[in-house]
Amino acid sequence: MFGSRGAKVVVNDLGGDTKGQGQSSRAADKVVEEIRQAGGIAVANYDSVEDGDKIVQTALDNFGRVDILVNNAGILRDKSFPRTSDTDWDLVQRVHLRGSFMVTRAAFPVMKKQKFGRIIMTASTSGIFGNFGQANYSAAKLGLLGLSNTVSIEGQKYNIHCNTIAPVSGTRMTEGILPPDLFDEFKPEFVAPLVLWLCHEDCEDTGGLFLTAGGWYGKFRWECTNGVMCRKSREEMVTPEVVRDHWDMITDFSHSYNPESGQEATAHLVGALQEMDSAGDTSSENTSASVPPSASPSATTGPMSAVGVKVQPKTFTYTFKDVILYALGVGVSTKDENGLQFLYENSEGFSPLPTFCVVPAQAVMMDGALWSSIPGWSVDLSKLLHGEMYIELMKPLPSSATLSTDMEVVEVLDKGSGAVLTADTISRNESGEPLFRTQWSLFVVGEGNFGGPRKSTKTVPLMDHPSRAPDASEEVVTGVDQAALYRLSGDLNPLHIDPSFAAMGGFAQPILHGLCFYGIIGRAILKHYCGSDPTRFKAMKTRFARPVIPGQRLVVDMWKEGSRVYFTCTVKDTGKVCLTGGYVDIINQELSTAAADDVSSTAERTVACAGLFEEMTKKVADNSDLADKVKAVFLWNINKNKSLAAQWTVDLRKGPGKVYTGLPNDGVKPSVTLTLEDEDMVALGTGKLNPQKAFMSGKLKVSGNVMLTQKLQHLLKPQAKI
Ligand SMILES: CCCCCCC[C@@H](O)CC(=O)SCCNC(=O)CCNC(=O)[C@H](O)C(C)(C)COP(=O)(O)OP(=O)(O)OC[C@H]1O[C@@H](n2cnc3c(N)ncnc32)[C@H](O)[C@@H]1OP(=O)(O)O
């Protein structure tokens, strides 16, 4: 297969029999001939793998480099363990383990120089699990895994990857061992594609162990029980009786973790030691000194140690297609008023729904690194329910972008029936400006009672709606295929589509993604209270109180108070509330008198104009020529609305005609100065010029000290009032 893909191949075979006896050139020549006849390039080498340098030299002499090394030589000398002779032991070790070492050691410096190398070790399930009559072979095979693990660590910085495969395959060595039907089915041809992929420059895996047979491929990993600290203090020793008494906890895989490195495993042990120390610090106040510290082991070494876990910033690129797919997933239709705004990339004002921001953030939440870094948790997706969700937009979402998202676990709560893990994300655009932040609370059913805190200090709070009857209500019908469509936006959890998987989680049928009905309700509020203008949608929070089944009808009740729209959502078919404590913060159209009065003089009083300022800022940012021609006019100054004030600080008092923008805690940063031409002012005043369109077409310019008068009020509606 390597030959067929253009590799220049050295075929090494000593030509002995399966027991390592005899020698001939036949075996290697046969393969070389096969490759050459198929148009490939190959040379034979008949040295023992113990003469690894000679094999590598053959490659260098013929081809000048060694990119890939597949350690595949093997013999068998099976004997039941007591009958295994020294020779049986030594020969097997020499071919498998020493041979792989010798060839790899010869190739490694060549690869290091090239800054590229791919190495494969061939292990076996006999090594992983043991096999009757194969003590020598099992030991060598698992030895190869250890060798591979270290070579992969040392090779990492030179782009040398080393992986181990454990194939079950019909070869000379397994003839008569594998049943005939399996022998035929488990062809070596099925092993080769895995080897080729692992050796490809695009494959990022290293230090992995892969099992394969007959076209099936899988990866192994380590799993360790959460374990238990059996000491109360550093002074205390442990007796065998204490180990015996804690055996259930020591061997309890219902709380386990998957260490991916020695450091990770050691960190777990050090964590246990530190927990013991801190438990000891407070133990003087404890009355229950006789209770062993291991009574709540997972509180000390399990879920709680997730707090503070961060996932490396992850890049996510989306295009208009992702935006449209998401809108379809949350039920936007071409028949809706303003539906095309979210479904057709050429429509005026095409943009993502504000709740689309969950999609880039979700890519980080789904990152295996998060879950594998939580000792004691191997998260079962059928038990992982979305508990609460918060989003906050700092800038309007572009219709396509490459964003980088950071994530940090901020809290883990013990809710008895489950654990709640809360993580914050922040997503930035390519200039590093924050676009939005999100907060995810995930309810992990059955992982409670680990002795962690119950009360939240970090989760964005839910809000009770006013006690009066709702100001508005809307019914939305979800489609029976809603989840099938929504999952294409990235949350592929089978819980939402696979009946048997849903049954494992205790659900009679697949349930709808929480973020799907979150988006549906967000859209309803956007329509009702923001005139479908995403730039007026600031933040949204709610709790998923009950699951929704695709096809069910939802009723959203809404109450508006100031710039906040409170909501709840009920499944009409069952009468059960599925979203509680919800609210959306919006940017109001009206600028309150009090807010306007914050601006000190009439001359400085200007217009709060959602969207327009944004467009202008962008336009100027994109065109440096404009920057000095343009002076300030538009002011976002809705001081009563905390969230907006936090996002933009725009203050004409900083200097005549100047606009400053800033972000929370950044202080005030000068940004852009905008100017309008007089004649366009007239057109604006008479309503003949639409400011947003005019600006985008480059027509709208303003100069001098501009005071936007009452005349402009009608023009800027529905965006703003003076
Ligand atoms: C991989 C990374 C990202 C992936 C995202 C997630 C993956 C997605 O694919 C998964 C989904 O989309 S699942 C679908 C959406 N979610 C749901 O349907 C969950 C609905 N909620 C429930 O069933 C219950 O509330 C339930 C089961 C959650 C809790 O019910 P009970 O066990 O009966 O709990 P209860 O007795 O009511 O309360 C006990 C304590 O828990 C708190 N609590 C309840 N519901 C919560 C919730 N939803 N979120 C957070 N906390 C919650 C209660 O307040 C109570 O605590 P306390 O006594 O301290 O107040």
mmCIF file with all atom_site columns, C-alpha atoms and ligand atoms in Angstrom, residues 362 364-367 370-371 379 381 384-388 413-418 420 440-445 454-456 462 491-496 507 511-517 543-548 578 580, ligand 1:
data_model
loop_
_atom_site.group_PDB
_atom_site.id
_atom_site.type_symbol
_atom_site.label_atom_id
_atom_site.label_alt_id
_atom_site.label_comp_id
_atom_site.label_asym_id
_atom_site.label_entity_id
_atom_site.label_seq_id
_atom_site.pdbx_PDB_ins_code
_atom_site.Cartn_x
_atom_site.Cartn_y
_atom_site.Cartn_z
_atom_site.occupancy
_atom_site.B_iso_or_equiv
_atom_site.pdbx_formal_charge
_atom_site.auth_seq_id
_atom_site.auth_comp_id
_atom_site.auth_asym_id
_atom_site.auth_atom_id
_atom_site.pdbx_PDB_model_num
ATOM   1   C CA  . GLN A 1 362 ? -20.109 24.933 21.551 1.00 0.00 ? 362 GLN A CA  1
ATOM   2   C CA  . VAL A 1 364 ? -14.996 24.436 22.645 1.00 0.00 ? 364 VAL A CA  1
ATOM   3   C CA  . MET A 1 365 ? -17.494 22.871 25.034 1.00 0.00 ? 365 MET A CA  1
ATOM   4   C CA  . MET A 1 366 ? -17.514 19.744 22.913 1.00 0.00 ? 366 MET A CA  1
ATOM   5   C CA  . ASP A 1 367 ? -13.735 19.571 23.017 1.00 0.00 ? 367 ASP A CA  1
ATOM   6   C CA  . LEU A 1 370 ? -12.525 19.541 28.780 1.00 0.00 ? 370 LEU A CA  1
ATOM   7   C CA  . TRP A 1 371 ? -14.019 16.249 29.769 1.00 0.00 ? 371 TRP A CA  1
ATOM   8   C CA  . VAL A 1 379 ? -19.096 11.734 30.802 1.00 0.00 ? 379 VAL A CA  1
ATOM   9   C CA  . LEU A 1 381 ? -23.674 11.841 26.783 1.00 0.00 ? 381 LEU A CA  1
ATOM   10  C CA  . LEU A 1 384 ? -25.405 15.095 30.142 1.00 0.00 ? 384 LEU A CA  1
ATOM   11  C CA  . LEU A 1 385 ? -28.278 17.563 30.088 1.00 0.00 ? 385 LEU A CA  1
ATOM   12  C CA  . HIS A 1 386 ? -28.079 21.205 29.364 1.00 0.00 ? 386 HIS A CA  1
ATOM   13  C CA  . GLY A 1 387 ? -29.036 22.893 32.650 1.00 0.00 ? 387 GLY A CA  1
ATOM   14  C CA  . GLU A 1 388 ? -28.807 26.655 32.085 1.00 0.00 ? 388 GLU A CA  1
ATOM   15  C CA  . LEU A 1 413 ? -22.003 22.147 42.153 1.00 0.00 ? 413 LEU A CA  1
ATOM   16  C CA  . ASP A 1 414 ? -23.295 19.087 43.919 1.00 0.00 ? 414 ASP A CA  1
ATOM   17  C CA  . LYS A 1 415 ? -27.047 19.026 43.379 1.00 0.00 ? 415 LYS A CA  1
ATOM   18  C CA  . GLY A 1 416 ? -27.673 15.597 44.834 1.00 0.00 ? 416 GLY A CA  1
ATOM   19  C CA  . SER A 1 417 ? -29.375 14.079 41.818 1.00 0.00 ? 417 SER A CA  1
ATOM   20  C CA  . GLY A 1 418 ? -26.551 15.361 39.641 1.00 0.00 ? 418 GLY A CA  1
ATOM   21  C CA  . VAL A 1 420 ? -23.747 20.971 37.655 1.00 0.00 ? 420 VAL A CA  1
ATOM   22  C CA  . TRP A 1 440 ? -22.961 26.923 30.082 1.00 0.00 ? 440 TRP A CA  1
ATOM   23  C CA  . SER A 1 441 ? -24.322 25.033 33.063 1.00 0.00 ? 441 SER A CA  1
ATOM   24  C CA  . LEU A 1 442 ? -24.394 21.342 32.349 1.00 0.00 ? 442 LEU A CA  1
ATOM   25  C CA  . PHE A 1 443 ? -26.371 18.979 34.545 1.00 0.00 ? 443 PHE A CA  1
ATOM   26  C CA  . VAL A 1 444 ? -24.587 15.628 34.755 1.00 0.00 ? 444 VAL A CA  1
ATOM   27  C CA  . VAL A 1 445 ? -27.287 13.249 35.955 1.00 0.00 ? 445 VAL A CA  1
ATOM   28  C CA  . ARG A 1 454 ? -24.604 23.271 46.413 1.00 0.00 ? 454 ARG A CA  1
ATOM   29  C CA  . LYS A 1 455 ? -25.027 27.031 46.167 1.00 0.00 ? 455 LYS A CA  1
ATOM   30  C CA  . SER A 1 456 ? -23.759 28.882 43.159 1.00 0.00 ? 456 SER A CA  1
ATOM   31  C CA  . LEU A 1 462 ? -32.089 33.526 36.762 1.00 0.00 ? 462 LEU A CA  1
ATOM   32  C CA  . ASP A 1 491 ? -24.115 19.202 18.709 1.00 0.00 ? 491 ASP A CA  1
ATOM   33  C CA  . LEU A 1 492 ? -24.180 15.633 17.436 1.00 0.00 ? 492 LEU A CA  1
ATOM   34  C CA  . ASN A 1 493 ? -25.135 14.117 20.792 1.00 0.00 ? 493 ASN A CA  1
ATOM   35  C CA  . PRO A 1 494 ? -27.067 10.921 19.852 1.00 0.00 ? 494 PRO A CA  1
ATOM   36  C CA  . LEU A 1 495 ? -29.436 11.705 22.732 1.00 0.00 ? 495 LEU A CA  1
ATOM   37  C CA  . HIS A 1 496 ? -31.285 13.911 20.260 1.00 0.00 ? 496 HIS A CA  1
ATOM   38  C CA  . PHE A 1 507 ? -35.945 8.978  27.867 1.00 0.00 ? 507 PHE A CA  1
ATOM   39  C CA  . ILE A 1 511 ? -35.244 14.869 23.175 1.00 0.00 ? 511 ILE A CA  1
ATOM   40  C CA  . LEU A 1 512 ? -34.733 18.248 21.562 1.00 0.00 ? 512 LEU A CA  1
ATOM   41  C CA  . HIS A 1 513 ? -31.409 20.022 22.069 1.00 0.00 ? 513 HIS A CA  1
ATOM   42  C CA  . GLY A 1 514 ? -31.757 22.617 24.820 1.00 0.00 ? 514 GLY A CA  1
ATOM   43  C CA  . LEU A 1 515 ? -30.034 25.142 22.602 1.00 0.00 ? 515 LEU A CA  1
ATOM   44  C CA  . CYS A 1 516 ? -32.537 24.456 19.860 1.00 0.00 ? 516 CYS A CA  1
ATOM   45  C CA  . PHE A 1 517 ? -35.525 25.616 21.885 1.00 0.00 ? 517 PHE A CA  1
ATOM   46  C CA  . ARG A 1 543 ? -32.869 27.333 32.802 1.00 0.00 ? 543 ARG A CA  1
ATOM   47  C CA  . PHE A 1 544 ? -33.869 24.148 30.972 1.00 0.00 ? 544 PHE A CA  1
ATOM   48  C CA  . ALA A 1 545 ? -36.390 22.853 33.463 1.00 0.00 ? 545 ALA A CA  1
ATOM   49  C CA  . ARG A 1 546 ? -37.900 19.989 31.460 1.00 0.00 ? 546 ARG A CA  1
ATOM   50  C CA  . PRO A 1 547 ? -37.059 18.246 28.231 1.00 0.00 ? 547 PRO A CA  1
ATOM   51  C CA  . VAL A 1 548 ? -38.925 19.009 25.008 1.00 0.00 ? 548 VAL A CA  1
ATOM   52  C CA  . CYS A 1 578 ? -39.693 23.776 30.055 1.00 0.00 ? 578 CYS A CA  1
ATOM   53  C CA  . THR A 1 580 ? -37.804 29.000 33.712 1.00 0.00 ? 580 THR A CA  1
HETATM 54  C C1  . LIG B 2 .   ? -20.519 18.548 25.625 1.00 0.00 ? 1   LIG B C1  1
HETATM 55  C C2  . LIG B 2 .   ? -20.580 19.982 25.937 1.00 0.00 ? 1   LIG B C2  1
HETATM 56  C C3  . LIG B 2 .   ? -21.825 20.804 25.642 1.00 0.00 ? 1   LIG B C3  1
HETATM 57  C C4  . LIG B 2 .   ? -23.038 20.106 25.390 1.00 0.00 ? 1   LIG B C4  1
HETATM 58  C C5  . LIG B 2 .   ? -24.311 20.708 25.844 1.00 0.00 ? 1   LIG B C5  1
HETATM 59  C C6  . LIG B 2 .   ? -25.149 19.700 26.443 1.00 0.00 ? 1   LIG B C6  1
HETATM 60  C C7  . LIG B 2 .   ? -25.371 18.530 25.565 1.00 0.00 ? 1   LIG B C7  1
HETATM 61  C C8  . LIG B 2 .   ? -26.724 18.593 24.910 1.00 0.00 ? 1   LIG B C8  1
HETATM 62  O O1  . LIG B 2 .   ? -26.698 17.768 23.751 1.00 0.00 ? 1   LIG B O1  1
HETATM 63  C C9  . LIG B 2 .   ? -27.715 18.124 25.944 1.00 0.00 ? 1   LIG B C9  1
HETATM 64  C C10 . LIG B 2 .   ? -29.044 18.724 25.793 1.00 0.00 ? 1   LIG B C10 1
HETATM 65  O O2  . LIG B 2 .   ? -29.313 19.560 24.982 1.00 0.00 ? 1   LIG B O2  1
HETATM 66  S S1  . LIG B 2 .   ? -30.220 18.153 26.896 1.00 0.00 ? 1   LIG B S1  1
HETATM 67  C C11 . LIG B 2 .   ? -31.676 19.015 26.482 1.00 0.00 ? 1   LIG B C11 1
HETATM 68  C C12 . LIG B 2 .   ? -31.906 20.260 27.282 1.00 0.00 ? 1   LIG B C12 1
HETATM 69  N N1  . LIG B 2 .   ? -31.969 20.056 28.700 1.00 0.00 ? 1   LIG B N1  1
HETATM 70  C C13 . LIG B 2 .   ? -33.009 19.427 29.284 1.00 0.00 ? 1   LIG B C13 1
HETATM 71  O O3  . LIG B 2 .   ? -33.931 18.974 28.649 1.00 0.00 ? 1   LIG B O3  1
HETATM 72  C C14 . LIG B 2 .   ? -32.940 19.310 30.788 1.00 0.00 ? 1   LIG B C14 1
HETATM 73  C C15 . LIG B 2 .   ? -34.273 19.589 31.367 1.00 0.00 ? 1   LIG B C15 1
HETATM 74  N N2  . LIG B 2 .   ? -34.181 19.589 32.837 1.00 0.00 ? 1   LIG B N2  1
HETATM 75  C C16 . LIG B 2 .   ? -34.410 18.505 33.573 1.00 0.00 ? 1   LIG B C16 1
HETATM 76  O O4  . LIG B 2 .   ? -34.778 17.456 33.064 1.00 0.00 ? 1   LIG B O4  1
HETATM 77  C C17 . LIG B 2 .   ? -34.253 18.625 35.068 1.00 0.00 ? 1   LIG B C17 1
HETATM 78  O O5  . LIG B 2 .   ? -34.237 19.996 35.418 1.00 0.00 ? 1   LIG B O5  1
HETATM 79  C C18 . LIG B 2 .   ? -32.943 17.999 35.597 1.00 0.00 ? 1   LIG B C18 1
HETATM 80  C C19 . LIG B 2 .   ? -32.895 16.500 35.261 1.00 0.00 ? 1   LIG B C19 1
HETATM 81  C C20 . LIG B 2 .   ? -31.736 18.705 34.962 1.00 0.00 ? 1   LIG B C20 1
HETATM 82  C C21 . LIG B 2 .   ? -32.869 18.171 37.111 1.00 0.00 ? 1   LIG B C21 1
HETATM 83  O O6  . LIG B 2 .   ? -34.002 17.619 37.650 1.00 0.00 ? 1   LIG B O6  1
HETATM 84  P P1  . LIG B 2 .   ? -33.987 16.924 39.086 1.00 0.00 ? 1   LIG B P1  1
HETATM 85  O O7  . LIG B 2 .   ? -32.875 15.943 39.164 1.00 0.00 ? 1   LIG B O7  1
HETATM 86  O O8  . LIG B 2 .   ? -35.372 16.462 39.374 1.00 0.00 ? 1   LIG B O8  1
HETATM 87  O O9  . LIG B 2 .   ? -33.587 18.106 40.009 1.00 0.00 ? 1   LIG B O9  1
HETATM 88  P P2  . LIG B 2 .   ? -34.511 18.932 40.999 1.00 0.00 ? 1   LIG B P2  1
HETATM 89  O O10 . LIG B 2 .   ? -34.932 18.039 42.111 1.00 0.00 ? 1   LIG B O10 1
HETATM 90  O O11 . LIG B 2 .   ? -35.536 19.685 40.240 1.00 0.00 ? 1   LIG B O11 1
HETATM 91  O O12 . LIG B 2 .   ? -33.456 19.976 41.560 1.00 0.00 ? 1   LIG B O12 1
HETATM 92  C C22 . LIG B 2 .   ? -32.315 19.536 42.285 1.00 0.00 ? 1   LIG B C22 1
HETATM 93  C C23 . LIG B 2 .   ? -31.331 20.646 42.326 1.00 0.00 ? 1   LIG B C23 1
HETATM 94  O O13 . LIG B 2 .   ? -30.825 20.874 41.007 1.00 0.00 ? 1   LIG B O13 1
HETATM 95  C C24 . LIG B 2 .   ? -31.107 22.198 40.577 1.00 0.00 ? 1   LIG B C24 1
HETATM 96  N N3  . LIG B 2 .   ? -31.501 22.127 39.186 1.00 0.00 ? 1   LIG B N3  1
HETATM 97  C C25 . LIG B 2 .   ? -32.632 21.580 38.695 1.00 0.00 ? 1   LIG B C25 1
HETATM 98  N N4  . LIG B 2 .   ? -32.659 21.700 37.363 1.00 0.00 ? 1   LIG B N4  1
HETATM 99  C C26 . LIG B 2 .   ? -31.527 22.346 37.005 1.00 0.00 ? 1   LIG B C26 1
HETATM 100 C C27 . LIG B 2 .   ? -31.021 22.787 35.779 1.00 0.00 ? 1   LIG B C27 1
HETATM 101 N N5  . LIG B 2 .   ? -31.673 22.605 34.641 1.00 0.00 ? 1   LIG B N5  1
HETATM 102 N N6  . LIG B 2 .   ? -29.830 23.430 35.767 1.00 0.00 ? 1   LIG B N6  1
HETATM 103 C C28 . LIG B 2 .   ? -29.158 23.672 36.916 1.00 0.00 ? 1   LIG B C28 1
HETATM 104 N N7  . LIG B 2 .   ? -29.618 23.269 38.137 1.00 0.00 ? 1   LIG B N7  1
HETATM 105 C C29 . LIG B 2 .   ? -30.789 22.618 38.162 1.00 0.00 ? 1   LIG B C29 1
HETATM 106 C C30 . LIG B 2 .   ? -32.236 22.680 41.461 1.00 0.00 ? 1   LIG B C30 1
HETATM 107 O O14 . LIG B 2 .   ? -32.240 24.093 41.596 1.00 0.00 ? 1   LIG B O14 1
HETATM 108 C C31 . LIG B 2 .   ? -31.911 21.965 42.746 1.00 0.00 ? 1   LIG B C31 1
HETATM 109 O O15 . LIG B 2 .   ? -30.876 22.646 43.410 1.00 0.00 ? 1   LIG B O15 1
HETATM 110 P P3  . LIG B 2 .   ? -31.166 23.481 44.752 1.00 0.00 ? 1   LIG B P3  1
HETATM 111 O O16 . LIG B 2 .   ? -31.924 22.580 45.622 1.00 0.00 ? 1   LIG B O16 1
HETATM 112 O O17 . LIG B 2 .   ? -29.817 23.846 45.261 1.00 0.00 ? 1   LIG B O17 1
HETATM 113 O O18 . LIG B 2 .   ? -31.975 24.657 44.286 1.00 0.00 ? 1   LIG B O18 1
#
